[in-house]
Coordinates of C-alpha atoms in Angstrom, one line a residue:
M1 CA -95.1 46.9 185.1
G2 CA -91.6 47.3 186.6
L3 CA -90.2 44.4 184.5
L4 CA -91.8 46.0 181.4
N5 CA -90.3 49.4 182.1
G6 CA -86.9 47.7 182.7
L7 CA -87.1 46.0 179.3
V8 CA -88.1 49.2 177.6
A9 CA -85.2 51.1 179.2
E10 CA -82.8 48.3 178.2
A11 CA -83.9 48.4 174.6
A12 CA -83.6 52.2 174.5
S13 CA -80.1 51.9 176.0
I14 CA -79.1 49.5 173.2
L15 CA -80.5 51.6 170.4
S16 CA -78.8 54.8 171.6
S17 CA -75.4 53.3 172.6
V18 CA -72.4 55.0 171.1
T19 CA -70.2 51.9 171.7
E20 CA -69.2 50.1 168.5
T21 CA -68.9 46.4 168.6
L22 CA -68.6 45.7 164.9
G23 CA -66.0 47.2 162.6
Q24 CA -67.0 49.4 159.6
Q25 CA -66.1 46.7 157.1
K26 CA -68.6 44.3 158.8
T27 CA -71.4 46.9 159.0
N28 CA -71.0 48.9 155.7
G29 CA -68.2 47.3 153.7
A30 CA -66.0 49.8 151.9
S31 CA -68.2 52.8 152.8
L32 CA -66.9 55.5 155.1
L33 CA -70.2 57.4 155.4
G34 CA -71.3 57.8 159.0
T35 CA -67.8 57.7 160.3
L36 CA -65.6 60.5 161.6
M37 CA -63.1 59.5 158.8
F38 CA -65.5 60.8 156.1
P39 CA -64.1 64.1 154.9
F40 CA -65.8 67.4 154.7
L41 CA -66.7 68.3 151.1
P42 CA -65.2 71.3 149.3
F43 CA -67.4 74.2 148.1
F44 CA -66.6 73.1 144.6
L45 CA -64.1 70.9 142.7
T46 CA -61.0 72.8 141.6
N47 CA -59.3 70.4 139.2
N48 CA -61.0 72.2 136.3
P49 CA -61.2 75.7 134.7
L50 CA -62.4 78.4 137.1
P51 CA -63.8 81.4 135.0
S52 CA -64.4 84.4 137.3
G53 CA -63.2 82.2 140.1
F54 CA -65.9 79.5 139.9
P55 CA -66.5 76.4 137.7
W56 CA -69.9 78.0 136.7
G57 CA -68.4 81.4 136.0
G58 CA -70.8 84.3 136.8
L59 CA -74.0 82.2 137.0
N60 CA -75.9 82.2 140.3
D61 CA -78.8 80.5 142.0
W62 CA -81.2 83.5 142.2
N63 CA -80.9 85.3 138.8
N64 CA -80.3 82.6 136.2
N65 CA -82.8 80.1 134.9
P66 CA -81.1 76.7 135.6
Y67 CA -83.2 74.9 133.0
V68 CA -81.7 76.8 130.1
E69 CA -78.7 78.7 131.4
Y70 CA -76.6 75.9 132.9
P71 CA -72.9 76.0 132.2
R72 CA -71.1 73.7 129.7
T73 CA -67.9 73.1 131.5
G74 CA -66.5 70.4 129.1
V75 CA -65.3 68.5 132.2
I76 CA -65.9 64.8 132.5
R77 CA -66.3 63.0 135.9
S78 CA -65.8 59.3 135.4
Y79 CA -66.8 56.5 137.7
D80 CA -66.7 52.7 137.6
F81 CA -69.3 50.8 139.5
T82 CA -69.5 47.0 140.0
I83 CA -72.7 45.7 141.5
S84 CA -72.3 42.4 143.4
R85 CA -73.7 40.4 146.3
G86 CA -72.2 40.4 149.7
F87 CA -73.0 40.1 153.4
I88 CA -73.0 43.1 155.8
A89 CA -74.7 44.1 159.1
P90 CA -75.6 47.8 158.9
D91 CA -77.5 47.5 162.2
G92 CA -75.8 44.3 163.6
Y93 CA -78.1 41.8 161.9
R94 CA -76.0 40.1 159.2
R95 CA -77.9 39.7 155.9
P96 CA -77.2 39.2 152.2
V97 CA -77.2 42.5 150.3
L98 CA -76.4 44.0 146.9
L99 CA -73.4 46.4 147.0
V100 CA -71.9 49.0 144.8
N101 CA -68.1 48.6 144.8
G102 CA -68.4 46.6 148.0
A103 CA -70.0 49.5 149.9
Y104 CA -73.3 50.4 151.5
P105 CA -74.1 53.1 150.9
G106 CA -72.3 53.2 147.6
P107 CA -69.6 55.6 146.6
L108 CA -70.2 59.3 146.4
I109 CA -70.5 60.8 142.9
E110 CA -69.2 64.4 143.0
A111 CA -69.2 67.0 140.2
N112 CA -69.6 70.7 139.5
W113 CA -72.7 72.2 137.9
G114 CA -72.4 71.7 134.1
D115 CA -70.0 68.7 134.2
K116 CA -70.6 65.5 132.3
I117 CA -70.9 62.4 134.5
V118 CA -69.8 59.1 133.0
V119 CA -70.5 55.9 135.0
T120 CA -69.8 52.5 133.7
V121 CA -71.9 49.9 135.6
H122 CA -70.8 46.3 135.6
N123 CA -73.5 43.7 136.5
N124 CA -71.6 41.1 138.6
I125 CA -74.6 39.9 140.5
T126 CA -74.3 36.1 140.9
G127 CA -75.8 33.3 142.9
P128 CA -78.4 33.9 141.5
E129 CA -77.9 36.2 138.6
E130 CA -80.3 39.0 137.8
G131 CA -80.5 42.1 135.7
T132 CA -79.9 45.6 137.0
A133 CA -80.1 49.3 136.0
I134 CA -79.2 52.5 137.8
H135 CA -81.5 55.6 138.0
W136 CA -79.8 59.0 138.5
H137 CA -82.5 60.6 140.5
G138 CA -83.6 64.1 139.6
F139 CA -81.4 64.6 136.5
L140 CA -83.4 66.0 133.6
Q141 CA -81.6 64.0 131.0
Q142 CA -82.3 66.7 128.4
G143 CA -81.7 65.1 125.0
T144 CA -80.5 61.8 126.6
P145 CA -83.7 60.1 128.0
W146 CA -82.1 56.6 127.4
E147 CA -79.6 57.4 130.2
D148 CA -82.4 57.7 132.8
G149 CA -81.9 54.1 134.1
A150 CA -85.5 52.9 134.3
P151 CA -85.6 49.3 132.9
G152 CA -88.7 48.4 130.9
I153 CA -89.2 52.1 130.2
S154 CA -86.0 53.9 129.0
Q155 CA -83.7 50.9 128.6
C156 CA -83.4 47.1 128.8
P157 CA -81.8 45.8 132.0
I158 CA -78.0 45.3 132.1
A159 CA -77.7 41.5 131.6
P160 CA -75.5 39.5 134.1
R161 CA -71.8 39.7 133.3
K162 CA -72.4 42.7 131.0
S163 CA -71.7 46.4 131.4
F164 CA -73.3 49.7 130.4
T165 CA -71.9 53.2 130.4
Y166 CA -74.2 56.0 131.4
E167 CA -73.3 59.5 130.2
F168 CA -75.3 62.6 131.2
T169 CA -74.9 66.3 132.1
A170 CA -75.4 67.8 135.5
S171 CA -77.7 70.5 134.3
L172 CA -79.1 71.1 137.8
F173 CA -77.1 71.4 141.0
G174 CA -77.6 70.3 144.6
S175 CA -78.0 67.0 146.5
T176 CA -79.4 63.8 145.1
W177 CA -78.8 60.1 144.9
Y178 CA -78.6 57.1 142.6
H179 CA -80.3 53.8 143.0
G180 CA -81.2 50.5 141.4
H181 CA -84.5 50.7 139.4
Y182 CA -84.8 47.0 138.7
S183 CA -87.7 45.7 140.7
A184 CA -87.2 46.8 144.4
Q185 CA -83.5 46.0 144.1
Y186 CA -82.3 49.2 145.8
S187 CA -83.9 48.3 149.1
S188 CA -81.3 45.6 149.3
G189 CA -78.4 48.1 149.0
V190 CA -78.0 49.5 145.5
V191 CA -78.0 53.2 146.5
G192 CA -75.5 56.0 146.9
P193 CA -75.3 59.8 147.2
I194 CA -74.6 62.5 144.5
V195 CA -73.4 66.0 145.2
I196 CA -73.4 68.6 142.3
H197 CA -71.6 71.7 143.5
G198 CA -73.2 74.9 142.4
P199 CA -73.7 78.6 143.3
T200 CA -75.4 79.5 146.6
R201 CA -76.4 82.8 148.1
A202 CA -76.6 81.1 151.5
K203 CA -73.4 81.4 153.5
Y204 CA -71.8 78.5 155.4
D205 CA -68.4 77.4 156.6
V206 CA -68.4 73.5 156.4
D207 CA -70.1 71.1 154.0
I208 CA -70.8 67.9 156.1
G209 CA -71.9 66.1 152.9
P210 CA -74.7 63.6 152.4
I211 CA -76.8 62.3 155.2
M212 CA -78.8 59.3 153.9
L213 CA -81.9 58.4 155.8
S214 CA -83.3 55.0 155.1
D215 CA -85.7 52.4 156.5
W216 CA -84.0 48.9 156.6
Y217 CA -85.2 45.4 156.1
H218 CA -83.7 42.2 157.4
R219 CA -85.0 40.1 154.5
D220 CA -84.1 40.3 150.8
Y221 CA -86.2 42.4 148.5
L222 CA -87.4 39.5 146.5
A223 CA -88.5 37.5 149.5
L224 CA -90.5 40.6 150.7
I225 CA -92.1 41.0 147.3
K226 CA -93.1 37.3 147.1
Q227 CA -94.7 37.6 150.5
M228 CA -96.5 40.9 149.7
L229 CA -97.8 39.5 146.3
S230 CA -99.2 36.3 147.8
P231 CA -102.9 35.6 147.8
N232 CA -104.7 37.4 150.7
A233 CA -101.4 38.8 152.0
D234 CA -101.0 42.1 153.8
P235 CA -99.9 44.6 151.1
R236 CA -97.9 46.5 153.7
V237 CA -94.2 45.7 154.2
F238 CA -92.9 46.5 157.6
S239 CA -89.3 47.7 158.0
D240 CA -87.1 46.3 160.8
N241 CA -85.0 49.3 161.5
N242 CA -84.2 52.9 160.5
L243 CA -80.7 54.0 159.5
I244 CA -78.6 57.3 159.2
N245 CA -75.9 56.9 156.6
G246 CA -76.3 53.2 156.7
K247 CA -75.9 52.7 160.4
M248 CA -78.0 52.1 163.5
N249 CA -78.1 49.7 166.5
F250 CA -80.6 46.9 166.8
D251 CA -82.0 45.1 169.8
C252 CA -81.0 41.5 168.9
S253 CA -83.2 40.1 171.7
T254 CA -86.2 40.9 169.4
V255 CA -85.1 38.6 166.7
A256 CA -87.7 35.9 166.0
A257 CA -87.3 32.6 167.7
G258 CA -85.6 30.1 165.4
D259 CA -83.8 32.8 163.5
G260 CA -80.1 31.8 163.8
T261 CA -78.8 34.9 161.9
P262 CA -75.7 36.4 163.5
C263 CA -76.8 39.6 165.3
I264 CA -74.8 42.1 167.4
S265 CA -76.9 44.6 169.3
N266 CA -74.4 47.5 169.5
A267 CA -73.1 47.5 166.0
G268 CA -72.5 51.2 165.9
I269 CA -74.2 54.4 164.9
S270 CA -73.2 57.3 162.7
K271 CA -71.1 60.1 164.0
F272 CA -70.5 63.7 162.8
N273 CA -68.0 66.4 163.7
F274 CA -69.2 70.0 164.0
R275 CA -66.9 73.0 164.4
T276 CA -68.0 75.1 167.3
G277 CA -69.6 78.4 166.2
K278 CA -69.4 77.5 162.5
T279 CA -72.4 77.0 160.1
H280 CA -72.6 73.6 158.5
R281 CA -74.4 72.4 155.3
L282 CA -76.2 69.0 155.7
R283 CA -77.5 67.3 152.6
L284 CA -80.4 65.2 153.7
I285 CA -81.6 62.4 151.4
N286 CA -84.4 59.9 152.0
S287 CA -83.0 56.9 150.3
G288 CA -85.5 54.4 151.9
A289 CA -87.9 52.0 150.3
D290 CA -91.1 53.2 152.1
G291 CA -90.8 55.4 155.2
V292 CA -91.4 59.1 155.5
Q293 CA -88.6 60.6 157.7
R294 CA -88.8 63.4 160.3
F295 CA -85.2 64.7 160.8
S296 CA -84.0 66.9 163.6
I297 CA -80.9 67.7 165.8
D298 CA -81.5 68.3 169.5
G299 CA -81.2 72.0 170.4
H300 CA -80.4 73.2 166.8
V301 CA -82.5 75.1 164.4
L302 CA -82.4 73.9 160.8
T303 CA -82.4 76.5 158.0
V304 CA -83.7 75.0 154.8
I305 CA -81.9 76.3 151.7
A306 CA -82.9 73.7 149.0
E307 CA -85.5 71.1 148.3
D308 CA -84.6 68.4 145.8
F309 CA -82.7 70.3 143.0
T310 CA -84.4 73.7 143.8
P311 CA -82.8 76.4 145.9
V312 CA -85.4 78.0 148.1
Q313 CA -85.8 81.2 150.1
P314 CA -84.3 80.2 153.4
Y315 CA -86.7 79.3 156.2
N316 CA -86.2 78.0 159.7
T317 CA -87.6 74.8 161.2
T318 CA -86.8 72.2 163.9
V319 CA -88.1 69.2 162.0
V320 CA -87.7 68.4 158.3
T321 CA -90.1 65.9 156.6
L322 CA -88.8 63.9 153.7
G323 CA -90.7 61.3 151.6
V324 CA -88.8 58.7 149.8
G325 CA -86.6 60.2 147.1
Q326 CA -86.8 63.7 148.5
R327 CA -83.8 65.8 149.5
T328 CA -83.5 68.8 151.7
D329 CA -80.3 70.9 152.2
V330 CA -80.2 72.6 155.6
L331 CA -77.8 74.9 157.4
V332 CA -77.0 74.3 161.1
T333 CA -74.9 76.5 163.3
A334 CA -73.0 74.8 166.1
N335 CA -74.0 77.4 168.8
A336 CA -76.1 75.3 171.2
G337 CA -73.3 74.5 173.6
N338 CA -69.5 74.7 174.2
P339 CA -66.7 73.0 172.4
K340 CA -67.1 69.8 174.5
S341 CA -70.8 69.5 173.7
A342 CA -72.5 66.6 172.0
F343 CA -76.1 66.2 170.7
W344 CA -78.4 63.6 169.3
M345 CA -79.2 63.7 165.6
R346 CA -82.6 62.0 165.0
S347 CA -84.6 60.7 162.2
N348 CA -88.0 59.0 163.0
L349 CA -90.3 57.3 160.6
T350 CA -93.7 58.8 160.7
S351 CA -96.7 57.2 162.3
C352 CA -98.2 56.5 158.9
T353 CA -95.2 54.4 157.9
P354 CA -95.3 50.6 158.5
A355 CA -92.3 50.1 160.8
R356 CA -91.3 47.8 163.6
Q357 CA -88.5 50.1 164.9
P358 CA -89.0 53.6 163.5
H359 CA -86.2 55.6 165.4
A360 CA -82.8 56.3 164.1
V361 CA -80.1 58.3 166.0
A362 CA -76.6 59.5 165.3
V363 CA -74.2 61.7 167.3
V364 CA -73.0 65.3 166.6
Y365 CA -69.8 66.0 168.4
Y366 CA -68.4 69.5 168.8
D367 CA -64.6 70.0 168.5
Q368 CA -63.5 68.9 171.9
A369 CA -66.3 66.5 172.8
D370 CA -65.6 63.0 174.2
T371 CA -66.5 60.7 171.4
S372 CA -66.8 57.7 173.8
K373 CA -69.8 59.3 175.6
A374 CA -73.4 59.4 174.6
P375 CA -75.1 62.8 174.6
T376 CA -77.7 63.8 177.2
S377 CA -79.6 66.2 174.9
K378 CA -83.4 66.2 174.6
A379 CA -85.5 65.9 171.5
W380 CA -87.6 68.8 170.2
N381 CA -91.2 68.5 171.3
V382 CA -92.8 68.6 167.8
P383 CA -95.6 66.1 167.6
D384 CA -95.9 63.9 164.5
P385 CA -99.0 65.3 162.6
G386 CA -99.7 61.8 161.2
T387 CA -100.4 63.1 157.7
C388 CA -97.1 62.2 155.9
A389 CA -97.4 65.6 154.2
N390 CA -94.5 67.9 153.3
D391 CA -94.0 71.4 154.7
D392 CA -96.7 73.8 153.7
L393 CA -96.2 75.1 150.2
S394 CA -96.6 78.7 151.4
V395 CA -93.1 78.5 153.1
T396 CA -91.3 76.7 150.3
Q397 CA -90.6 79.4 147.7
P398 CA -88.0 78.9 144.9
L399 CA -85.1 81.3 144.9
Y400 CA -85.3 81.8 141.2
P401 CA -88.9 82.8 140.4
M402 CA -90.8 81.1 137.6
P403 CA -94.5 82.0 137.0
L404 CA -96.8 79.1 136.3
P405 CA -97.6 78.9 132.5
N406 CA -101.1 78.1 131.2
P407 CA -101.4 74.3 130.7
T408 CA -101.9 73.0 127.2
F409 CA -103.3 69.7 128.5
T410 CA -104.8 68.5 131.8
Q411 CA -105.0 64.9 132.9
T412 CA -106.5 63.4 136.1
M413 CA -104.8 60.2 137.4
A414 CA -106.4 58.3 140.2
I415 CA -104.7 56.0 142.7
D416 CA -106.5 52.9 144.1
T417 CA -106.0 49.3 145.1
F418 CA -107.8 46.1 144.0
K419 CA -107.5 42.4 144.3
N420 CA -106.9 40.4 141.2
A421 CA -108.4 37.0 140.3
S422 CA -105.7 35.3 142.6
N423 CA -106.7 37.5 145.6
I424 CA -103.4 39.4 145.3
T425 CA -103.6 43.1 146.3
L426 CA -102.2 45.4 143.6
W427 CA -102.0 49.1 142.9
R428 CA -103.7 50.9 140.0
F429 CA -102.6 54.2 138.6
N430 CA -104.8 55.9 136.1
G431 CA -106.9 52.7 136.0
V432 CA -104.0 50.3 135.3
S433 CA -101.7 48.1 137.3
M434 CA -98.5 48.4 135.3
R435 CA -96.2 45.5 134.3
A436 CA -93.1 46.3 132.3
D437 CA -91.7 44.3 129.4
F438 CA -88.0 44.4 130.0
N439 CA -87.3 43.5 126.3
E440 CA -89.3 46.3 124.8
P441 CA -88.8 49.7 126.6
P442 CA -91.4 52.2 125.3
L443 CA -88.7 54.8 124.7
L444 CA -87.0 52.7 122.1
L445 CA -90.3 51.7 120.5
V446 CA -91.5 55.4 120.3
N447 CA -88.2 56.3 118.8
Q448 CA -89.0 53.8 116.0
G449 CA -92.5 55.2 115.6
R450 CA -94.3 52.4 117.4
F451 CA -97.2 53.3 119.7
D452 CA -99.1 50.0 120.0
F453 CA -98.7 49.3 123.7
P454 CA -100.7 46.7 125.5
P455 CA -102.8 48.2 128.4
E456 CA -100.7 46.7 131.2
R457 CA -97.7 48.8 130.1
N458 CA -99.7 51.9 131.3
V459 CA -98.3 54.2 128.7
L460 CA -99.9 57.7 128.3
N461 CA -99.2 59.7 125.2
L462 CA -99.1 63.4 125.9
Y463 CA -98.5 64.3 122.2
A464 CA -97.0 67.7 121.4
N465 CA -98.2 69.5 124.5
S466 CA -95.7 71.9 126.0
S467 CA -97.1 72.3 129.5
V468 CA -98.9 69.4 131.1
R469 CA -101.0 69.6 134.3
I470 CA -101.7 66.4 136.2
I471 CA -104.2 66.1 139.0
V472 CA -103.4 63.1 141.2
K473 CA -106.4 61.9 143.1
N474 CA -105.5 59.5 145.9
N475 CA -108.4 57.1 146.6
S476 CA -106.2 55.0 148.9
P477 CA -105.6 55.1 152.7
A478 CA -101.8 55.5 152.2
A479 CA -99.7 58.6 151.4
H480 CA -97.4 58.4 148.4
P481 CA -94.2 60.2 147.3
M482 CA -95.0 61.0 143.7
H483 CA -91.8 61.1 141.4
L484 CA -91.7 62.2 137.8
H485 CA -88.5 61.3 135.9
G486 CA -86.9 63.9 133.7
H487 CA -88.6 66.9 135.2
N488 CA -88.6 69.4 138.0
F489 CA -92.4 70.0 138.2
Y490 CA -94.4 72.9 139.6
I491 CA -96.5 72.0 142.6
L492 CA -99.8 73.8 142.3
H493 CA -101.6 72.4 145.4
Q494 CA -101.8 69.5 147.8
G495 CA -104.2 68.6 150.6
P496 CA -107.1 66.4 151.8
G497 CA -110.0 65.4 149.6
D498 CA -110.6 66.8 146.1
W499 CA -108.8 69.8 144.6
D500 CA -110.9 72.9 144.7
G501 CA -109.0 74.7 141.9
T502 CA -106.8 76.8 144.3
I503 CA -103.2 77.3 143.2
D504 CA -100.5 78.1 145.8
R505 CA -98.5 81.2 144.7
P506 CA -99.0 80.9 140.9
S507 CA -96.4 83.7 140.5
N508 CA -93.7 81.3 141.8
P509 CA -94.9 77.8 142.8
Q510 CA -92.6 75.4 144.5
R511 CA -90.6 73.1 142.1
R512 CA -89.2 69.6 142.9
D513 CA -89.1 66.1 141.5
V514 CA -90.9 64.3 144.4
Q515 CA -93.9 65.5 146.3
Q516 CA -96.1 63.7 148.9
V517 CA -99.8 63.2 148.3
R518 CA -101.6 62.4 151.5
A519 CA -104.1 59.6 152.1
F520 CA -107.5 60.2 150.4
G521 CA -106.0 63.5 149.2
H522 CA -104.9 65.3 146.1
L523 CA -101.7 66.6 144.5
V524 CA -101.7 68.9 141.5
I525 CA -98.5 69.3 139.5
Q526 CA -97.5 70.8 136.1
F527 CA -94.4 70.4 134.0
D528 CA -92.8 72.0 131.0
A529 CA -92.3 69.3 128.4
N530 CA -88.9 67.5 128.2
P531 CA -89.1 65.2 125.2
G532 CA -88.8 61.5 126.1
V533 CA -90.6 58.6 127.7
W534 CA -90.6 59.2 131.5
A535 CA -91.7 57.1 134.5
F536 CA -94.2 58.7 136.8
H537 CA -94.7 56.6 139.9
C538 CA -95.0 56.3 143.6
H539 CA -91.5 56.0 145.0
I540 CA -92.4 53.5 147.7
A541 CA -90.6 50.5 146.3
W542 CA -93.4 48.1 147.3
H543 CA -96.1 50.1 145.7
A544 CA -94.1 50.4 142.5
S545 CA -93.6 46.7 142.6
G546 CA -97.4 46.3 143.0
G547 CA -98.0 48.2 139.7
F548 CA -98.0 51.8 140.8
L549 CA -96.2 53.2 137.7
S550 CA -97.0 54.8 134.4
S551 CA -94.9 55.9 131.4
L552 CA -95.5 59.4 129.9
I553 CA -94.7 59.9 126.3
V554 CA -93.7 63.6 126.0
Q555 CA -93.5 65.2 122.6
P556 CA -93.2 61.9 120.6
S557 CA -92.3 63.6 117.3
K558 CA -89.1 64.9 118.9
V559 CA -88.4 61.5 120.5
Q560 CA -88.6 59.9 117.0
Q561 CA -85.9 62.3 115.8
M562 CA -83.5 61.4 118.6
R563 CA -80.4 59.4 117.7
V564 CA -80.2 56.6 120.3
P565 CA -76.7 55.3 120.9
E566 CA -75.9 51.8 119.6
T567 CA -74.8 50.8 123.1
V568 CA -78.4 51.2 124.3
R569 CA -79.6 48.8 121.6
Q570 CA -76.7 46.4 122.3
T571 CA -77.8 46.3 126.0
C572 CA -81.2 45.1 124.7
R573 CA -79.6 42.5 122.5
D574 CA -77.5 41.3 125.4
W575 CA -80.6 41.1 127.6
S576 CA -82.6 39.3 124.9
L577 CA -79.8 36.7 124.6
W578 CA -79.6 36.1 128.3
T579 CA -83.4 35.8 128.7
S580 CA -83.5 33.3 125.9
Q581 CA -81.4 31.0 128.0
N582 CA -82.6 32.0 131.5
V583 CA -86.0 32.5 133.2
V584 CA -86.5 36.0 134.6
D585 CA -88.2 35.8 138.0
Q586 CA -90.4 38.9 137.3
I587 CA -93.2 38.5 139.8
D588 CA -93.8 42.2 140.2
S589 CA -94.1 45.3 137.9
G590 CA -90.4 45.0 137.2
T591 CA -89.3 48.6 137.7

């Protein structure tokens, strides 16, 4: 027992060491996230018109409907992204990855509310080549559904050695992220943060910027999918570590025998500067592939001010729960010590997440703290409830109130698993395990008046309905972060078992673009129609790969009237040419 305790203590010491033995270039490439060199963010960008002193003029976050009253600034924010292969060691274990501009996490996209964002994406993935596409998570893409970035649904993949320019308006504001949507590509590194500056009634002094929380895997996404989709294989995919802004230590003594991969135990953890006595804004983003995160800072209360792209009535907590794709903006005041204090920041994967090492730590240093020393602070004693559920809907109230309209259509969509004829475990959503056709995205077909989709595409036509209610019935033993593209949906109810018809606060239900549905539970959402063809899926990458996706056709007559840019169709021609000469290794759903 003494030896065992000694080994446990040694492992804990390695994981919480503040000593860095690998340089930033080796752990994260060109990224500065997680280092003390990453700058504080401004309250808004100022290289643009400032009517009434702000880029958004007199609009605010509590008295203006953001879905119709967003500003049209006329400002264009341009970015250029190259996706390529590389080798880095975010936790000390060196592995092949996919990088955006040589960085993991990828570069920050920053804009003001109402700006147009233009991103040219170059597919430089070689050895081997593969397609790619980038999803701009949470953006409504009103009138531009082809910019959503879901291959096999809203576009064809960007072919190797080709480029595509995305153009879309930041019609909502807050914190979000972008990620690869080609297979489970983003779990190998194609991710990055987005900050859209907007009005806020909440007062703070310092914007710390994005804090990306992510489970991490030591094997490439394709190898993990091949293993998961093998006959009689375990459908669960266990992560090897947990990261804060792409960094964490790893105990290299636990590497499997025979694995000769270079591994350094004290690679380095993320560090943050707090100004003593000041209030800081932290933009939490769960950018992982599977795990539900529980975030906290020792000794500090977190004031929640936004969830996804929805400002909320502020409420206090000590632990924030985020499913994959969810974001929570919190305010933290540095008043728990003196100017020389330091505290642990923590993010733990919940007990219902398959993880080999679920704990991530970073360090918060006050102004005069010794950055070479580890904190001695203690974690909050808040037990993991084990439900993988979000905060109770009674406490998450949107700042701008919107009463729930009467639905014009209601659909129940069930979740379950099954084994196919090859004894491979797959996911079904609404009775279908989805498989995309990269060459024929439903959006482009609907635009041409075609609606003859084979069953495995899992396309659901919602016709001209203006307000759609969906009852998600989870018949599986796993929780799922449900994400609907192109919408900020109302959340009517969630809980165990079947829905009993109860609606939480119908005068102003919570709104967001991802919400957890617990195991063997239910989730009821409703959305106001945004014309397009939109992915509705579980945001666990491995579940989506296993078929847990659907495509919703929303107001098809309006989709048929849209003028799709020729560049979108050219991307399909480029993909068609490449696939006529190359075999696409599509062993999963594809998107």
